[in-house]
């Protein structure tokens, strides 16, 4: 037992000296290449084993032949270990360089190009993260481009829609000022109508800005879908009668929802007014409500003739107004979209603020707008 303790002591002294020198070397190399650090670790290991073995063999007074055998074995093992460490370091550096080259493609138009050589588990995991990051950047860039396009279109359309009533107001004001207006009362009524239209447009812009800023304040109450639809139909009936469009409430189930009734009534009102305006005379606009799993789905179906497939994905974008089939001339005093293509964007914003979703699809002779709201059971009530 005493001999073993002595052997352990001599081995520890021999290996410990090499370990101290190796620790200092590794600290000096911590900012250098990973391959060099790996090689330094291998050198420290080999030197520590060699030093410990040499110290023990020297104290055991081995014969010259036996001592030479030990040294030879240690030398061959050291050569093989260092060569293996060098090859491993070279492989790590090659993988790192390939990944660094691939990282330059993150966020490019072509997307992330993963290295075509095998990588270690850690580098492969890093490559997957870079690929996911590149995909998120591409998605963000696409969304930003869409928002920028919508912003430009909105500014152009709002500028156009503001110019027309402002020019009319100026002309009527000048006519009244010059005393050339035959019927001043009619001019005053028209001025008030145009001012109300401009006020509605400004209100829509303010509402949309609150929605996009996440500042929309909701007053949530449990209400019946039937009551919401009934209120919306009552509000849209005068316009439908003036336009010669029939309104129907089909299969409106008395399902409860927890919503801000004022905001959801505005959503249904926007959808109904847009549907009535897009439906020809003697056409039909139908409202329905049904329960689907953990959602209550309200739909407004019109007779506009349908929306081109390439436009379906843009219907709820800010500023979208579609083709001529969906943008007939407005009558004075109409509600709904203020004219700047904001109505459907507000619809989507309000519905999403209720943790719901809005969608549209073409049906026979027209299109169907749907809003899905979480049912109370989906909230754990």
PDB file of N, CA and C in Angstrom, residues 25-128:
ATOM      1  N   UNK A  25      -0.693  27.899 -20.707  1.00  0.00           N
ATOM      2  CA  UNK A  25      -0.681  27.961 -22.175  1.00  0.00           C
ATOM      3  C   UNK A  25      -2.096  28.104 -22.738  1.00  0.00           C
ATOM      4  N   UNK A  26      -3.053  27.356 -22.165  1.00  0.00           N
ATOM      5  CA  UNK A  26      -4.427  27.404 -22.663  1.00  0.00           C
ATOM      6  C   UNK A  26      -5.046  28.780 -22.420  1.00  0.00           C
ATOM      7  N   UNK A  27      -4.746  29.401 -21.287  1.00  0.00           N
ATOM      8  CA  UNK A  27      -5.247  30.753 -21.031  1.00  0.00           C
ATOM      9  C   UNK A  27      -4.685  31.757 -22.029  1.00  0.00           C
ATOM     10  N   UNK A  28      -3.431  31.570 -22.395  1.00  0.00           N
ATOM     11  CA  UNK A  28      -2.828  32.462 -23.387  1.00  0.00           C
ATOM     12  C   UNK A  28      -3.444  32.271 -24.769  1.00  0.00           C
ATOM     13  N   UNK A  29      -3.946  31.059 -25.022  1.00  0.00           N
ATOM     14  CA  UNK A  29      -4.485  30.735 -26.351  1.00  0.00           C
ATOM     15  C   UNK A  29      -6.009  30.849 -26.422  1.00  0.00           C
ATOM     16  N   UNK A  30      -6.671  31.369 -25.365  1.00  0.00           N
ATOM     17  CA  UNK A  30      -8.132  31.339 -25.338  1.00  0.00           C
ATOM     18  C   UNK A  30      -8.769  32.229 -26.403  1.00  0.00           C
ATOM     19  N   UNK A  31      -8.028  33.180 -26.919  1.00  0.00           N
ATOM     20  CA  UNK A  31      -8.556  34.037 -27.978  1.00  0.00           C
ATOM     21  C   UNK A  31      -8.059  33.627 -29.358  1.00  0.00           C
ATOM     22  N   UNK A  32      -7.358  32.518 -29.407  1.00  0.00           N
ATOM     23  CA  UNK A  32      -6.821  32.043 -30.686  1.00  0.00           C
ATOM     24  C   UNK A  32      -7.752  30.999 -31.282  1.00  0.00           C
ATOM     25  N   UNK A  33      -7.288  30.324 -32.312  1.00  0.00           N
ATOM     26  CA  UNK A  33      -8.091  29.340 -33.022  1.00  0.00           C
ATOM     27  C   UNK A  33      -8.486  28.173 -32.111  1.00  0.00           C
ATOM     28  N   UNK A  34      -9.700  27.634 -32.337  1.00  0.00           N
ATOM     29  CA  UNK A  34     -10.158  26.460 -31.589  1.00  0.00           C
ATOM     30  C   UNK A  34      -9.247  25.273 -31.869  1.00  0.00           C
ATOM     31  N   UNK A  35      -8.771  25.168 -33.099  1.00  0.00           N
ATOM     32  CA  UNK A  35      -7.878  24.062 -33.445  1.00  0.00           C
ATOM     33  C   UNK A  35      -6.595  24.125 -32.625  1.00  0.00           C
ATOM     34  N   UNK A  36      -6.043  25.321 -32.442  1.00  0.00           N
ATOM     35  CA  UNK A  36      -4.829  25.471 -31.659  1.00  0.00           C
ATOM     36  C   UNK A  36      -5.084  25.135 -30.195  1.00  0.00           C
ATOM     37  N   UNK A  37      -6.246  25.523 -29.679  1.00  0.00           N
ATOM     38  CA  UNK A  37      -6.585  25.194 -28.296  1.00  0.00           C
ATOM     39  C   UNK A  37      -6.731  23.688 -28.112  1.00  0.00           C
ATOM     40  N   UNK A  38      -7.379  23.023 -29.070  1.00  0.00           N
ATOM     41  CA  UNK A  38      -7.518  21.565 -28.986  1.00  0.00           C
ATOM     42  C   UNK A  38      -6.160  20.879 -29.027  1.00  0.00           C
ATOM     43  N   UNK A  39      -5.284  21.375 -29.885  1.00  0.00           N
ATOM     44  CA  UNK A  39      -3.954  20.790 -29.978  1.00  0.00           C
ATOM     45  C   UNK A  39      -3.182  21.012 -28.679  1.00  0.00           C
ATOM     46  N   UNK A  40      -3.357  22.207 -28.077  1.00  0.00           N
ATOM     47  CA  UNK A  40      -2.680  22.487 -26.803  1.00  0.00           C
ATOM     48  C   UNK A  40      -3.178  21.551 -25.711  1.00  0.00           C
ATOM     49  N   UNK A  41      -4.482  21.266 -25.700  1.00  0.00           N
ATOM     50  CA  UNK A  41      -5.027  20.325 -24.712  1.00  0.00           C
ATOM     51  C   UNK A  41      -4.408  18.940 -24.910  1.00  0.00           C
ATOM     52  N   UNK A  42      -4.295  18.512 -26.160  1.00  0.00           N
ATOM     53  CA  UNK A  42      -3.693  17.206 -26.428  1.00  0.00           C
ATOM     54  C   UNK A  42      -2.232  17.179 -25.989  1.00  0.00           C
ATOM     55  N   UNK A  43      -1.495  18.268 -26.244  1.00  0.00           N
ATOM     56  CA  UNK A  43      -0.084  18.336 -25.844  1.00  0.00           C
ATOM     57  C   UNK A  43       0.045  18.263 -24.326  1.00  0.00           C
ATOM     58  N   UNK A  44      -0.823  19.008 -23.620  1.00  0.00           N
ATOM     59  CA  UNK A  44      -0.788  18.989 -22.159  1.00  0.00           C
ATOM     60  C   UNK A  44      -1.062  17.583 -21.636  1.00  0.00           C
ATOM     61  N   UNK A  45      -2.048  16.921 -22.235  1.00  0.00           N
ATOM     62  CA  UNK A  45      -2.380  15.556 -21.799  1.00  0.00           C
ATOM     63  C   UNK A  45      -1.216  14.606 -22.018  1.00  0.00           C
ATOM     64  N   UNK A  46      -0.606  14.694 -23.191  1.00  0.00           N
ATOM     65  CA  UNK A  46       0.520  13.803 -23.506  1.00  0.00           C
ATOM     66  C   UNK A  46       1.709  14.085 -22.580  1.00  0.00           C
ATOM     67  N   UNK A  47       2.007  15.375 -22.395  1.00  0.00           N
ATOM     68  CA  UNK A  47       3.143  15.726 -21.531  1.00  0.00           C
ATOM     69  C   UNK A  47       2.882  15.300 -20.090  1.00  0.00           C
ATOM     70  N   UNK A  48       1.629  15.463 -19.612  1.00  0.00           N
ATOM     71  CA  UNK A  48       1.307  15.062 -18.247  1.00  0.00           C
ATOM     72  C   UNK A  48       1.472  13.568 -18.057  1.00  0.00           C
ATOM     73  N   UNK A  49       0.962  12.790 -19.015  1.00  0.00           N
ATOM     74  CA  UNK A  49       1.107  11.326 -18.916  1.00  0.00           C
ATOM     75  C   UNK A  49       2.579  10.925 -18.995  1.00  0.00           C
ATOM     76  N   UNK A  50       3.303  11.542 -19.918  1.00  0.00           N
ATOM     77  CA  UNK A  50       4.727  11.214 -20.086  1.00  0.00           C
ATOM     78  C   UNK A  50       5.533  11.588 -18.838  1.00  0.00           C
ATOM     79  N   UNK A  51       5.267  12.763 -18.292  1.00  0.00           N
ATOM     80  CA  UNK A  51       6.012  13.209 -17.110  1.00  0.00           C
ATOM     81  C   UNK A  51       5.736  12.300 -15.917  1.00  0.00           C
ATOM     82  N   UNK A  52       4.477  11.973 -15.694  1.00  0.00           N
ATOM     83  CA  UNK A  52       4.141  11.101 -14.582  1.00  0.00           C
ATOM     84  C   UNK A  52       4.755   9.728 -14.728  1.00  0.00           C
ATOM     85  N   UNK A  53       4.669   9.166 -15.920  1.00  0.00           N
ATOM     86  CA  UNK A  53       5.237   7.835 -16.156  1.00  0.00           C
ATOM     87  C   UNK A  53       6.749   7.869 -16.028  1.00  0.00           C
ATOM     88  N   UNK A  54       7.370   8.916 -16.552  1.00  0.00           N
ATOM     89  CA  UNK A  54       8.832   9.026 -16.485  1.00  0.00           C
ATOM     90  C   UNK A  54       9.300   9.123 -15.026  1.00  0.00           C
ATOM     91  N   UNK A  55       8.574   9.919 -14.227  1.00  0.00           N
ATOM     92  CA  UNK A  55       8.959  10.065 -12.818  1.00  0.00           C
ATOM     93  C   UNK A  55       8.841   8.745 -12.075  1.00  0.00           C
ATOM     94  N   UNK A  56       7.780   8.016 -12.305  1.00  0.00           N
ATOM     95  CA  UNK A  56       7.592   6.727 -11.624  1.00  0.00           C
ATOM     96  C   UNK A  56       8.644   5.719 -12.075  1.00  0.00           C
ATOM     97  N   UNK A  57       8.889   5.675 -13.407  1.00  0.00           N
ATOM     98  CA  UNK A  57       9.878   4.718 -13.918  1.00  0.00           C
ATOM     99  C   UNK A  57      11.280   5.037 -13.413  1.00  0.00           C
ATOM    100  N   UNK A  58      11.587   6.318 -13.287  1.00  0.00           N
ATOM    101  CA  UNK A  58      12.914   6.706 -12.797  1.00  0.00           C
ATOM    102  C   UNK A  58      13.083   6.314 -11.337  1.00  0.00           C
ATOM    103  N   UNK A  59      12.074   6.477 -10.522  1.00  0.00           N
ATOM    104  CA  UNK A  59      12.164   6.138  -9.108  1.00  0.00           C
ATOM    105  C   UNK A  59      12.154   4.623  -8.876  1.00  0.00           C
ATOM    106  N   UNK A  60      11.632   3.878  -9.848  1.00  0.00           N
ATOM    107  CA  UNK A  60      11.594   2.416  -9.687  1.00  0.00           C
ATOM    108  C   UNK A  60      12.927   1.773 -10.094  1.00  0.00           C
ATOM    109  N   UNK A  61      13.874   2.579 -10.533  1.00  0.00           N
ATOM    110  CA  UNK A  61      15.196   2.079 -10.915  1.00  0.00           C
ATOM    111  C   UNK A  61      15.079   0.939 -11.934  1.00  0.00           C
ATOM    112  N   UNK A  62      14.302   1.189 -12.988  1.00  0.00           N
ATOM    113  CA  UNK A  62      14.199   0.169 -14.040  1.00  0.00           C
ATOM    114  C   UNK A  62      15.517   0.036 -14.782  1.00  0.00           C
ATOM    115  N   UNK A  63      15.677  -1.116 -15.388  1.00  0.00           N
ATOM    116  CA  UNK A  63      16.880  -1.326 -16.212  1.00  0.00           C
ATOM    117  C   UNK A  63      16.818  -0.409 -17.418  1.00  0.00           C
ATOM    118  N   UNK A  64      18.034  -0.256 -18.021  1.00  0.00           N
ATOM    119  CA  UNK A  64      18.076   0.630 -19.186  1.00  0.00           C
ATOM    120  C   UNK A  64      17.146   0.139 -20.283  1.00  0.00           C
ATOM    121  N   UNK A  65      17.049  -1.162 -20.473  1.00  0.00           N
ATOM    122  CA  UNK A  65      16.213  -1.730 -21.529  1.00  0.00           C
ATOM    123  C   UNK A  65      14.728  -1.466 -21.241  1.00  0.00           C
ATOM    124  N   UNK A  66      14.338  -1.760 -19.984  1.00  0.00           N
ATOM    125  CA  UNK A  66      12.931  -1.545 -19.632  1.00  0.00           C
ATOM    126  C   UNK A  66      12.567  -0.056 -19.691  1.00  0.00           C
ATOM    127  N   UNK A  67      13.501   0.775 -19.264  1.00  0.00           N
ATOM    128  CA  UNK A  67      13.241   2.207 -19.308  1.00  0.00           C
ATOM    129  C   UNK A  67      13.075   2.684 -20.754  1.00  0.00           C
ATOM    130  N   UNK A  68      13.877   2.134 -21.653  1.00  0.00           N
ATOM    131  CA  UNK A  68      13.783   2.488 -23.074  1.00  0.00           C
ATOM    132  C   UNK A  68      12.466   2.029 -23.673  1.00  0.00           C
ATOM    133  N   UNK A  69      12.003   0.837 -23.222  1.00  0.00           N
ATOM    134  CA  UNK A  69      10.718   0.343 -23.726  1.00  0.00           C
ATOM    135  C   UNK A  69       9.579   1.290 -23.317  1.00  0.00           C
ATOM    136  N   UNK A  70       9.602   1.701 -22.053  1.00  0.00           N
ATOM    137  CA  UNK A  70       8.554   2.614 -21.563  1.00  0.00           C
ATOM    138  C   UNK A  70       8.568   3.920 -22.344  1.00  0.00           C
ATOM    139  N   UNK A  71       9.755   4.471 -22.529  1.00  0.00           N
ATOM    140  CA  UNK A  71       9.855   5.741 -23.261  1.00  0.00           C
ATOM    141  C   UNK A  71       9.380   5.579 -24.703  1.00  0.00           C
ATOM    142  N   UNK A  72       9.724   4.457 -25.335  1.00  0.00           N
ATOM    143  CA  UNK A  72       9.315   4.224 -26.726  1.00  0.00           C
ATOM    144  C   UNK A  72       7.801   4.148 -26.841  1.00  0.00           C
ATOM    145  N   UNK A  73       7.186   3.399 -25.921  1.00  0.00           N
ATOM    146  CA  UNK A  73       5.720   3.286 -25.942  1.00  0.00           C
ATOM    147  C   UNK A  73       5.055   4.647 -25.739  1.00  0.00           C
ATOM    148  N   UNK A  74       5.589   5.399 -24.792  1.00  0.00           N
ATOM    149  CA  UNK A  74       5.034   6.731 -24.556  1.00  0.00           C
ATOM    150  C   UNK A  74       5.191   7.638 -25.768  1.00  0.00           C
ATOM    151  N   UNK A  75       6.316   7.537 -26.425  1.00  0.00           N
ATOM    152  CA  UNK A  75       6.564   8.364 -27.604  1.00  0.00           C
ATOM    153  C   UNK A  75       5.593   8.067 -28.731  1.00  0.00           C
ATOM    154  N   UNK A  76       5.384   6.739 -29.001  1.00  0.00           N
ATOM    155  CA  UNK A  76       4.444   6.374 -30.062  1.00  0.00           C
ATOM    156  C   UNK A  76       3.015   6.828 -29.729  1.00  0.00           C
ATOM    157  N   UNK A  77       2.648   6.642 -28.456  1.00  0.00           N
ATOM    158  CA  UNK A  77       1.309   7.074 -28.048  1.00  0.00           C
ATOM    159  C   UNK A  77       1.153   8.584 -28.175  1.00  0.00           C
ATOM    160  N   UNK A  78       2.230   9.318 -27.847  1.00  0.00           N
ATOM    161  CA  UNK A  78       2.177  10.767 -27.954  1.00  0.00           C
ATOM    162  C   UNK A  78       2.018  11.211 -29.401  1.00  0.00           C
ATOM    163  N   UNK A  79       2.758  10.561 -30.309  1.00  0.00           N
ATOM    164  CA  UNK A  79       2.662  10.919 -31.735  1.00  0.00           C
ATOM    165  C   UNK A  79       1.245  10.689 -32.259  1.00  0.00           C
ATOM    166  N   UNK A  80       0.675   9.519 -31.939  1.00  0.00           N
ATOM    167  CA  UNK A  80      -0.673   9.204 -32.415  1.00  0.00           C
ATOM    168  C   UNK A  80      -1.692  10.183 -31.830  1.00  0.00           C
ATOM    169  N   UNK A  81      -1.560  10.511 -30.538  1.00  0.00           N
ATOM    170  CA  UNK A  81      -2.499  11.419 -29.890  1.00  0.00           C
ATOM    171  C   UNK A  81      -2.437  12.815 -30.508  1.00  0.00           C
ATOM    172  N   UNK A  82      -1.207  13.288 -30.747  1.00  0.00           N
ATOM    173  CA  UNK A  82      -1.076  14.631 -31.311  1.00  0.00           C
ATOM    174  C   UNK A  82      -1.585  14.693 -32.748  1.00  0.00           C
ATOM    175  N   UNK A  83      -1.344  13.635 -33.519  1.00  0.00           N
ATOM    176  CA  UNK A  83      -1.869  13.611 -34.892  1.00  0.00           C
ATOM    177  C   UNK A  83      -3.400  13.603 -34.898  1.00  0.00           C
ATOM    178  N   UNK A  84      -3.975  12.814 -33.990  1.00  0.00           N
ATOM    179  CA  UNK A  84      -5.438  12.771 -33.901  1.00  0.00           C
ATOM    180  C   UNK A  84      -6.001  14.131 -33.499  1.00  0.00           C
ATOM    181  N   UNK A  85      -5.339  14.784 -32.538  1.00  0.00           N
ATOM    182  CA  UNK A  85      -5.794  16.113 -32.120  1.00  0.00           C
ATOM    183  C   UNK A  85      -5.681  17.119 -33.256  1.00  0.00           C
ATOM    184  N   UNK A  86      -4.617  17.025 -34.040  1.00  0.00           N
ATOM    185  CA  UNK A  86      -4.454  17.949 -35.163  1.00  0.00           C
ATOM    186  C   UNK A  86      -5.547  17.746 -36.209  1.00  0.00           C
ATOM    187  N   UNK A  87      -5.864  16.462 -36.512  1.00  0.00           N
ATOM    188  CA  UNK A  87      -6.925  16.182 -37.486  1.00  0.00           C
ATOM    189  C   UNK A  87      -8.284  16.663 -36.978  1.00  0.00           C
ATOM    190  N   UNK A  88      -8.545  16.438 -35.687  1.00  0.00           N
ATOM    191  CA  UNK A  88      -9.810  16.897 -35.113  1.00  0.00           C
ATOM    192  C   UNK A  88      -9.908  18.423 -35.156  1.00  0.00           C
ATOM    193  N   UNK A  89      -8.825  19.107 -34.815  1.00  0.00           N
ATOM    194  CA  UNK A  89      -8.829  20.560 -34.868  1.00  0.00           C
ATOM    195  C   UNK A  89      -9.062  21.073 -36.270  1.00  0.00           C
ATOM    196  N   UNK A  90      -8.441  20.400 -37.246  1.00  0.00           N
ATOM    197  CA  UNK A  90      -8.626  20.810 -38.635  1.00  0.00           C
ATOM    198  C   UNK A  90     -10.086  20.639 -39.067  1.00  0.00           C
ATOM    199  N   UNK A  91     -10.707  19.544 -38.612  1.00  0.00           N
ATOM    200  CA  UNK A  91     -12.107  19.296 -38.953  1.00  0.00           C
ATOM    201  C   UNK A  91     -13.015  20.351 -38.330  1.00  0.00           C
ATOM    202  N   UNK A  92     -12.740  20.710 -37.070  1.00  0.00           N
ATOM    203  CA  UNK A  92     -13.552  21.731 -36.404  1.00  0.00           C
ATOM    204  C   UNK A  92     -13.401  23.075 -37.098  1.00  0.00           C
ATOM    205  N   UNK A  93     -12.185  23.423 -37.461  1.00  0.00           N
ATOM    206  CA  UNK A  93     -11.952  24.707 -38.131  1.00  0.00           C
ATOM    207  C   UNK A  93     -12.637  24.742 -39.492  1.00  0.00           C
ATOM    208  N   UNK A  94     -12.584  23.625 -40.238  1.00  0.00           N
ATOM    209  CA  UNK A  94     -13.238  23.582 -41.546  1.00  0.00           C
ATOM    210  C   UNK A  94     -14.748  23.762 -41.399  1.00  0.00           C
ATOM    211  N   UNK A  95     -15.330  23.072 -40.404  1.00  0.00           N
ATOM    212  CA  UNK A  95     -16.761  23.237 -40.176  1.00  0.00           C
ATOM    213  C   UNK A  95     -17.116  24.647 -39.756  1.00  0.00           C
ATOM    214  N   UNK A  96     -16.269  25.255 -38.921  1.00  0.00           N
ATOM    215  CA  UNK A  96     -16.518  26.618 -38.471  1.00  0.00           C
ATOM    216  C   UNK A  96     -16.442  27.603 -39.632  1.00  0.00           C
ATOM    217  N   UNK A  97     -15.460  27.417 -40.517  1.00  0.00           N
ATOM    218  CA  UNK A  97     -15.337  28.307 -41.668  1.00  0.00           C
ATOM    219  C   UNK A  97     -16.520  28.147 -42.619  1.00  0.00           C
ATOM    220  N   UNK A  98     -16.966  26.897 -42.812  1.00  0.00           N
ATOM    221  CA  UNK A  98     -18.119  26.675 -43.685  1.00  0.00           C
ATOM    222  C   UNK A  98     -19.370  27.332 -43.108  1.00  0.00           C
ATOM    223  N   UNK A  99     -19.524  27.240 -41.794  1.00  0.00           N
ATOM    224  CA  UNK A  99     -20.689  27.853 -41.151  1.00  0.00           C
ATOM    225  C   UNK A  99     -20.596  29.375 -41.196  1.00  0.00           C
ATOM    226  N   UNK A 100     -19.379  29.909 -41.059  1.00  0.00           N
ATOM    227  CA  UNK A 100     -19.208  31.362 -41.144  1.00  0.00           C
ATOM    228  C   UNK A 100     -19.571  31.868 -42.537  1.00  0.00           C
ATOM    229  N   UNK A 101     -19.173  31.091 -43.569  1.00  0.00           N
ATOM    230  CA  UNK A 101     -19.534  31.477 -44.939  1.00  0.00           C
ATOM    231  C   UNK A 101     -21.043  31.400 -45.143  1.00  0.00           C
ATOM    232  N   UNK A 102     -21.673  30.375 -44.554  1.00  0.00           N
ATOM    233  CA  UNK A 102     -23.126  30.247 -44.685  1.00  0.00           C
ATOM    234  C   UNK A 102     -23.840  31.363 -43.936  1.00  0.00           C
ATOM    235  N   UNK A 103     -23.254  31.813 -42.815  1.00  0.00           N
ATOM    236  CA  UNK A 103     -23.891  32.871 -42.016  1.00  0.00           C
ATOM    237  C   UNK A 103     -24.011  34.167 -42.805  1.00  0.00           C
ATOM    238  N   UNK A 104     -23.147  34.371 -43.795  1.00  0.00           N
ATOM    239  CA  UNK A 104     -23.218  35.590 -44.601  1.00  0.00           C
ATOM    240  C   UNK A 104     -24.472  35.634 -45.455  1.00  0.00           C
ATOM    241  N   UNK A 105     -25.124  34.487 -45.629  1.00  0.00           N
ATOM    242  CA  UNK A 105     -26.343  34.440 -46.451  1.00  0.00           C
ATOM    243  C   UNK A 105     -27.597  34.680 -45.629  1.00  0.00           C
ATOM    244  N   UNK A 106     -27.462  34.843 -44.307  1.00  0.00           N
ATOM    245  CA  UNK A 106     -28.629  35.094 -43.460  1.00  0.00           C
ATOM    246  C   UNK A 106     -29.269  36.427 -43.857  1.00  0.00           C
ATOM    247  N   UNK A 107     -30.565  36.393 -44.119  1.00  0.00           N
ATOM    248  CA  UNK A 107     -31.282  37.604 -44.488  1.00  0.00           C
ATOM    249  C   UNK A 107     -31.169  37.978 -45.956  1.00  0.00           C
ATOM    250  N   UNK A 108     -30.470  37.176 -46.755  1.00  0.00           N
ATOM    251  CA  UNK A 108     -30.343  37.489 -48.181  1.00  0.00           C
ATOM    252  C   UNK A 108     -31.641  37.134 -48.900  1.00  0.00           C
ATOM    253  N   UNK A 109     -31.766  37.620 -50.125  1.00  0.00           N
ATOM    254  CA  UNK A 109     -32.974  37.339 -50.907  1.00  0.00           C
ATOM    255  C   UNK A 109     -33.110  35.856 -51.202  1.00  0.00           C
ATOM    256  N   UNK A 110     -31.976  35.175 -51.396  1.00  0.00           N
ATOM    257  CA  UNK A 110     -32.021  33.739 -51.709  1.00  0.00           C
ATOM    258  C   UNK A 110     -32.261  32.888 -50.482  1.00  0.00           C
ATOM    259  N   UNK A 111     -32.116  33.448 -49.295  1.00  0.00           N
ATOM    260  CA  UNK A 111     -32.320  32.673 -48.072  1.00  0.00           C
ATOM    261  C   UNK A 111     -31.032  32.040 -47.589  1.00  0.00           C
ATOM    262  N   UNK A 112     -31.091  31.448 -46.415  1.00  0.00           N
ATOM    263  CA  UNK A 112     -29.924  30.848 -45.785  1.00  0.00           C
ATOM    264  C   UNK A 112     -29.481  29.608 -46.553  1.00  0.00           C
ATOM    265  N   UNK A 113     -28.179  29.563 -46.908  1.00  0.00           N
ATOM    266  CA  UNK A 113     -27.604  28.410 -47.605  1.00  0.00           C
ATOM    267  C   UNK A 113     -26.780  27.615 -46.605  1.00  0.00           C
ATOM    268  N   UNK A 114     -27.318  26.500 -46.142  1.00  0.00           N
ATOM    269  CA  UNK A 114     -26.646  25.691 -45.123  1.00  0.00           C
ATOM    270  C   UNK A 114     -25.369  25.083 -45.679  1.00  0.00           C
ATOM    271  N   UNK A 115     -24.339  24.882 -44.839  1.00  0.00           N
ATOM    272  CA  UNK A 115     -23.100  24.241 -45.307  1.00  0.00           C
ATOM    273  C   UNK A 115     -23.392  22.862 -45.878  1.00  0.00           C
ATOM    274  N   UNK A 116     -22.679  22.493 -46.946  1.00  0.00           N
ATOM    275  CA  UNK A 116     -22.908  21.195 -47.578  1.00  0.00           C
ATOM    276  C   UNK A 116     -22.001  20.102 -47.029  1.00  0.00           C
ATOM    277  N   UNK A 117     -21.230  20.398 -45.986  1.00  0.00           N
ATOM    278  CA  UNK A 117     -20.351  19.415 -45.383  1.00  0.00           C
ATOM    279  C   UNK A 117     -20.912  19.023 -44.025  1.00  0.00           C
ATOM    280  N   UNK A 118     -20.607  17.789 -43.571  1.00  0.00           N
ATOM    281  CA  UNK A 118     -21.103  17.354 -42.259  1.00  0.00           C
ATOM    282  C   UNK A 118     -20.529  18.234 -41.150  1.00  0.00           C
ATOM    283  N   UNK A 119     -21.382  18.542 -40.168  1.00  0.00           N
ATOM    284  CA  UNK A 119     -20.982  19.361 -39.033  1.00  0.00           C
ATOM    285  C   UNK A 119     -21.194  18.591 -37.742  1.00  0.00           C
ATOM    286  N   UNK A 120     -20.458  18.995 -36.724  1.00  0.00           N
ATOM    287  CA  UNK A 120     -20.670  18.416 -35.414  1.00  0.00           C
ATOM    288  C   UNK A 120     -22.035  18.801 -34.859  1.00  0.00           C
ATOM    289  N   UNK A 121     -22.442  18.154 -33.775  1.00  0.00           N
ATOM    290  CA  UNK A 121     -23.780  18.385 -33.231  1.00  0.00           C
ATOM    291  C   UNK A 121     -23.988  19.851 -32.878  1.00  0.00           C
ATOM    292  N   UNK A 122     -23.018  20.484 -32.231  1.00  0.00           N
ATOM    293  CA  UNK A 122     -23.174  21.870 -31.816  1.00  0.00           C
ATOM    294  C   UNK A 122     -23.248  22.806 -33.024  1.00  0.00           C
ATOM    295  N   UNK A 123     -22.345  22.592 -34.000  1.00  0.00           N
ATOM    296  CA  UNK A 123     -22.372  23.449 -35.188  1.00  0.00           C
ATOM    297  C   UNK A 123     -23.627  23.201 -36.012  1.00  0.00           C
ATOM    298  N   UNK A 124     -24.093  21.951 -36.047  1.00  0.00           N
ATOM    299  CA  UNK A 124     -25.333  21.663 -36.776  1.00  0.00           C
ATOM    300  C   UNK A 124     -26.519  22.361 -36.117  1.00  0.00           C
ATOM    301  N   UNK A 125     -26.543  22.377 -34.772  1.00  0.00           N
ATOM    302  CA  UNK A 125     -27.613  23.077 -34.068  1.00  0.00           C
ATOM    303  C   UNK A 125     -27.551  24.578 -34.351  1.00  0.00           C
ATOM    304  N   UNK A 126     -26.328  25.132 -34.386  1.00  0.00           N
ATOM    305  CA  UNK A 126     -26.164  26.552 -34.702  1.00  0.00           C
ATOM    306  C   UNK A 126     -26.624  26.837 -36.127  1.00  0.00           C
ATOM    307  N   UNK A 127     -26.359  25.916 -37.060  1.00  0.00           N
ATOM    308  CA  UNK A 127     -26.805  26.092 -38.437  1.00  0.00           C
ATOM    309  C   UNK A 127     -28.328  26.117 -38.522  1.00  0.00           C
ATOM    310  N   UNK A 128     -28.994  25.267 -37.747  1.00  0.00           N
ATOM    311  CA  UNK A 128     -30.456  25.260 -37.736  1.00  0.00           C
ATOM    312  C   UNK A 128     -31.003  26.573 -37.177  1.00  0.00           C
TER     313      UNK A 128
END
